[in-house]
Amino acid sequence: MFGVYVGGFLFILAGTLAYTGRWKGWAFARPVLSYGIGFGCLYMGIAVVLGWTAATVLPDSMNILFIILVSISGALVLLTLISQWWLPRFLQPRWFRELRAEQHRTYGPGWGRKA
C-alpha cells in the first residue's frame, strides 16, 4: 500500500521537474509517443495518489467524495494518454513551446510528424 504512494509521488516529482524545465532530456526526442511524456508523469502521479486514496481510505464506495476523486483520477489518466500525442497550448510551459518552435525552425515545419 505504501509503495503505491511512493510510486505516485515519484511520478509527481518527475512531472514537476518536467514542468519547471529542470528535466528536459525527454523533450529533445522526436515526438512519436513521447510528445508530453514528462508532463504525463505529473498527471499520472496525481491520478494514482487520488485514486488509491479513494479506493483504500474512504470507507464507503458510494460516498460523494469517492465519486469525485475517482472521476478526477479518470480524467487525469485520460489526460496522461492524450499528452503522449498532443497537449493544448495552455498546458504547455513556456520553455516547451519555445523549444518546439526552435525545433520546427531548425528541422522544418513537418518535424515530428509521421511521413
XYZ file of N, CA and C in Angstrom:
345
model
N 0.821 -1.194 0.000
C 0.000 0.000 0.000
C 0.863 1.255 0.000
N 1.884 1.248 0.840
C 2.775 2.401 0.919
C 3.523 2.593 -0.398
N 3.851 1.485 -1.070
C 4.588 1.548 -2.330
C 3.835 2.278 -3.431
N 2.518 2.170 -3.423
C 1.715 2.870 -4.429
C 1.858 4.375 -4.247
N 1.835 4.827 -2.997
C 2.017 6.255 -2.737
C 3.417 6.714 -3.121
N 4.424 5.900 -2.821
C 5.800 6.253 -3.191
C 5.898 6.385 -4.708
N 5.349 5.403 -5.429
C 5.359 5.470 -6.889
C 4.625 6.691 -7.413
N 3.459 6.973 -6.844
C 2.690 8.145 -7.258
C 3.447 9.437 -7.025
N 4.081 9.552 -5.863
C 4.829 10.775 -5.568
C 6.094 10.886 -6.413
N 6.687 9.759 -6.805
C 7.835 9.809 -7.721
C 7.397 10.313 -9.100
N 6.225 9.876 -9.551
C 5.682 10.395 -10.806
C 5.404 11.896 -10.689
N 4.848 12.314 -9.562
C 4.576 13.740 -9.355
C 5.876 14.532 -9.367
N 6.910 14.008 -8.725
C 8.210 14.681 -8.713
C 8.760 14.807 -10.132
N 8.725 13.718 -10.901
C 9.230 13.754 -12.279
C 8.433 14.751 -13.119
N 7.119 14.751 -12.976
C 6.283 15.682 -13.729
C 6.519 17.129 -13.345
N 6.731 17.369 -12.061
C 7.026 18.727 -11.602
C 8.358 19.201 -12.163
N 9.355 18.322 -12.157
C 10.656 18.672 -12.740
C 10.518 18.955 -14.237
N 9.650 18.211 -14.918
C 9.422 18.444 -16.348
C 8.742 19.793 -16.576
N 7.707 20.095 -15.805
C 7.000 21.360 -15.989
C 7.877 22.564 -15.699
N 8.726 22.468 -14.698
C 9.580 23.603 -14.347
C 10.789 23.728 -15.258
N 11.019 22.736 -16.115
C 12.147 22.792 -17.037
C 13.443 22.272 -16.460
N 13.403 21.698 -15.274
C 14.616 21.142 -14.671
C 14.946 19.773 -15.251
N 13.957 19.105 -15.849
C 14.172 17.827 -16.524
C 13.675 17.998 -17.950
N 14.619 18.136 -18.888
C 14.265 18.378 -20.282
C 14.732 17.271 -21.219
N 15.436 16.285 -20.713
C 16.004 15.255 -21.571
C 14.990 14.558 -22.453
N 13.797 14.354 -21.966
C 12.754 13.680 -22.729
C 12.230 14.557 -23.863
N 12.348 15.878 -23.736
C 11.729 16.809 -24.680
C 12.509 16.953 -25.983
N 13.711 16.425 -26.053
C 14.516 16.590 -27.256
C 14.346 15.446 -28.236
N 13.641 14.415 -27.821
C 13.412 13.277 -28.710
C 12.373 13.647 -29.760
N 12.478 13.024 -30.901
C 11.461 13.239 -31.932
C 10.130 12.713 -31.389
N 9.112 13.550 -31.312
C 7.880 13.144 -30.635
C 7.042 12.156 -31.417
N 7.164 10.928 -31.107
C 6.277 9.914 -31.703
C 5.480 9.295 -30.571
N 5.234 9.131 -29.670
C 4.559 8.728 -28.463
C 5.295 9.304 -27.271
N 6.016 10.370 -27.479
C 6.742 10.951 -26.351
C 6.544 12.456 -26.318
N 5.502 12.938 -26.965
C 5.295 14.381 -27.065
C 5.306 15.039 -25.692
N 4.555 14.520 -24.763
C 4.479 15.117 -23.439
C 4.686 14.106 -22.343
N 5.598 13.169 -22.547
C 5.769 12.103 -21.564
C 6.175 12.659 -20.198
N 6.966 13.700 -20.188
C 7.355 14.307 -18.912
C 6.170 14.924 -18.193
N 5.296 15.568 -18.958
C 4.110 16.171 -18.358
C 3.121 15.098 -17.925
N 3.032 14.030 -18.702
C 2.144 12.920 -18.366
C 2.476 12.292 -17.025
N 3.748 12.349 -16.644
C 4.152 11.818 -15.330
C 3.414 12.541 -14.211
N 3.292 13.851 -14.331
C 2.599 14.623 -13.297
C 1.136 14.210 -13.206
N 0.471 14.136 -14.351
C -0.949 13.769 -14.344
C -1.158 12.366 -13.796
N -0.293 11.436 -14.220
C -0.434 10.051 -13.763
C -0.167 9.942 -12.265
N 0.834 10.653 -11.775
C 1.136 10.611 -10.345
C -0.026 11.099 -9.496
N -0.620 12.203 -9.905
C -1.770 12.731 -9.165
C -2.936 11.748 -9.241
N -3.152 11.162 -10.420
C -4.236 10.186 -10.581
C -4.031 8.976 -9.680
N -2.801 8.477 -9.596
C -2.512 7.309 -8.755
C -2.771 7.629 -7.289
N -2.265 8.768 -6.829
C -2.438 9.135 -5.417
C -3.918 9.344 -5.091
N -4.635 10.084 -5.931
C -6.063 10.319 -5.666
C -6.876 9.031 -5.755
N -6.633 8.259 -6.799
C -7.386 7.012 -6.979
C -7.127 6.008 -5.873
N -5.865 5.861 -5.487
C -5.527 4.910 -4.423
C -6.110 5.371 -3.090
N -6.071 6.667 -2.844
C -6.661 7.199 -1.612
C -8.164 6.935 -1.591
N -8.821 7.177 -2.721
C -10.269 6.932 -2.791
C -10.589 5.462 -2.565
N -9.776 4.581 -3.118
C -10.062 3.146 -3.035
C -9.731 2.539 -1.677
N -8.765 3.087 -0.974
C -8.313 2.446 0.266
C -8.680 3.195 1.540
N -8.809 4.491 1.466
C -9.025 5.275 2.686
C -10.501 5.549 2.937
N -11.233 5.845 1.891
C -12.646 6.172 2.075
C -13.442 4.904 2.368
N -14.263 4.921 3.418
C -14.951 3.707 3.851
C -16.090 3.249 2.944
N -16.807 4.156 2.348
C -17.989 3.792 1.572
C -17.768 4.146 0.108
N -17.846 3.162 -0.765
C -17.557 3.409 -2.176
C -18.630 4.259 -2.866
N -19.742 4.489 -2.237
C -20.770 5.331 -2.835
C -20.735 6.754 -2.266
N -19.761 7.030 -1.480
C -19.564 8.352 -0.912
C -19.319 9.351 -2.045
N -19.856 10.558 -1.921
C -19.693 11.575 -2.968
C -18.226 11.939 -3.152
N -17.456 11.956 -2.078
C -16.025 12.249 -2.194
C -15.316 11.165 -3.005
N -15.719 9.912 -2.806
C -15.163 8.801 -3.589
C -15.430 9.018 -5.077
N -16.654 9.367 -5.404
C -17.032 9.575 -6.803
C -16.240 10.730 -7.406
N -16.072 11.799 -6.653
C -15.310 12.955 -7.138
C -13.851 12.577 -7.379
N -13.223 11.908 -6.400
C -11.807 11.543 -6.538
C -11.574 10.567 -7.684
N -12.442 9.596 -7.828
C -12.296 8.629 -8.922
C -12.526 9.313 -10.275
N -13.461 10.242 -10.341
C -13.702 10.978 -11.589
C -12.498 11.828 -11.971
N -11.925 12.518 -10.997
C -10.726 13.319 -11.258
C -9.576 12.418 -11.694
N -9.414 11.285 -11.022
C -8.351 10.340 -11.387
C -8.527 9.844 -12.815
N -9.747 9.506 -13.172
C -10.019 9.048 -14.534
C -9.707 10.113 -15.573
N -10.092 11.351 -15.283
C -9.798 12.450 -16.206
C -8.289 12.653 -16.349
N -7.556 12.519 -15.249
C -6.102 12.679 -15.309
C -5.427 11.544 -16.071
N -5.939 10.331 -15.935
C -5.395 9.212 -16.720
C -5.641 9.470 -18.209
N -6.826 9.945 -18.548
C -7.129 10.278 -19.939
C -6.200 11.382 -20.444
N -5.973 12.406 -19.628
C -5.057 13.485 -19.998
C -3.636 12.958 -20.172
N -3.233 11.994 -19.340
C -1.913 11.377 -19.488
C -1.791 10.722 -20.858
N -2.802 9.979 -21.253
C -2.772 9.311 -22.561
C -2.763 10.324 -23.703
N -3.602 11.334 -23.611
C -3.660 12.360 -24.657
C -2.338 13.109 -24.756
N -1.686 13.349 -23.627
C -0.443 14.129 -23.623
C 0.694 13.443 -24.368
N 0.546 12.170 -24.677
C 1.590 11.477 -25.426
C 1.609 11.898 -26.894
N 0.504 12.465 -27.389
C 0.428 12.913 -28.773
C 0.243 14.419 -28.898
N -0.440 15.027 -27.932
C -0.801 16.431 -28.073
C -1.173 17.001 -26.711
N -0.859 18.263 -26.515
C -1.304 18.994 -25.325
C -1.796 20.362 -25.757
N -2.909 20.824 -25.207
C -3.339 22.181 -25.537
C -2.288 23.185 -25.078
N -2.214 24.269 -25.773
C -1.174 25.276 -25.519
C -1.166 25.741 -24.059
N -2.321 25.882 -23.444
C -2.365 26.390 -22.072
C -1.786 25.404 -21.061
N -1.620 24.139 -21.438
C -0.999 23.156 -20.548
C 0.499 22.995 -20.801
N 1.021 23.704 -21.800
C 2.446 23.628 -22.110
C 3.179 24.795 -21.460
N 4.241 24.515 -20.712
C 5.018 25.623 -20.154
C 5.753 26.382 -21.268
N 6.123 27.606 -20.987
C 6.760 28.459 -21.988
C 8.022 27.829 -22.564
N 8.855 27.245 -21.699
C 10.110 26.678 -22.204
C 9.839 25.593 -23.235
N 8.767 24.825 -23.076
C 8.438 23.746 -24.005
C 7.960 24.317 -25.339
N 7.122 25.343 -25.286
C 6.650 25.977 -26.523
C 7.812 26.594 -27.294
N 8.736 27.246 -26.574
C 9.902 27.844 -27.224
C 10.806 26.779 -27.830
N 10.998 25.673 -27.126
C 11.820 24.581 -27.639
C 11.201 23.997 -28.907
N 9.896 23.761 -28.899
C 9.226 23.213 -30.079
C 9.328 24.180 -31.260
N 9.170 25.479 -31.011
C 9.284 26.462 -32.091
C 10.695 26.454 -32.672
N 11.693 26.367 -31.821
C 13.084 26.310 -32.289
C 13.332 25.040 -33.099
N 12.801 23.916 -32.641
C 12.975 22.662 -33.369
C 12.277 22.711 -34.727
N 11.128 23.344 -34.801
C 10.424 23.469 -36.080
C 11.193 24.383 -37.032
N 11.822 25.443 -36.497
C 12.641 26.315 -37.342
C 13.872 25.569 -37.845
N 14.470 24.762 -36.985
C 15.697 24.047 -37.333
C 15.441 22.895 -38.290
N 14.429 22.091 -38.003
C 14.201 20.862 -38.763
C 13.081 20.967 -39.787
N 12.366 22.064 -39.801
C 11.286 22.238 -40.765
C 9.920 22.070 -40.124
N 8.880 22.547 -40.811
C 7.533 22.524 -40.233
C 6.957 21.129 -40.056
N 7.443 20.149 -40.794
C 6.924 18.790 -40.659
C 7.647 17.975 -39.615
N 8.526 18.603 -38.868
C 9.317 17.884 -37.873
C 8.407 17.257 -36.832
N 8.638 15.998 -36.561
C 7.874 15.308 -35.539
C 6.620 14.636 -36.045
N 6.318 14.805 -37.309
C 5.128 14.163 -37.870
C 5.545 12.949 -38.673
N 4.697 11.959 -38.677
C 4.972 10.767 -39.490
C 4.774 11.104 -40.963
N 5.628 10.552 -41.783
C 5.549 10.819 -43.231
C 4.477 9.984 -43.887
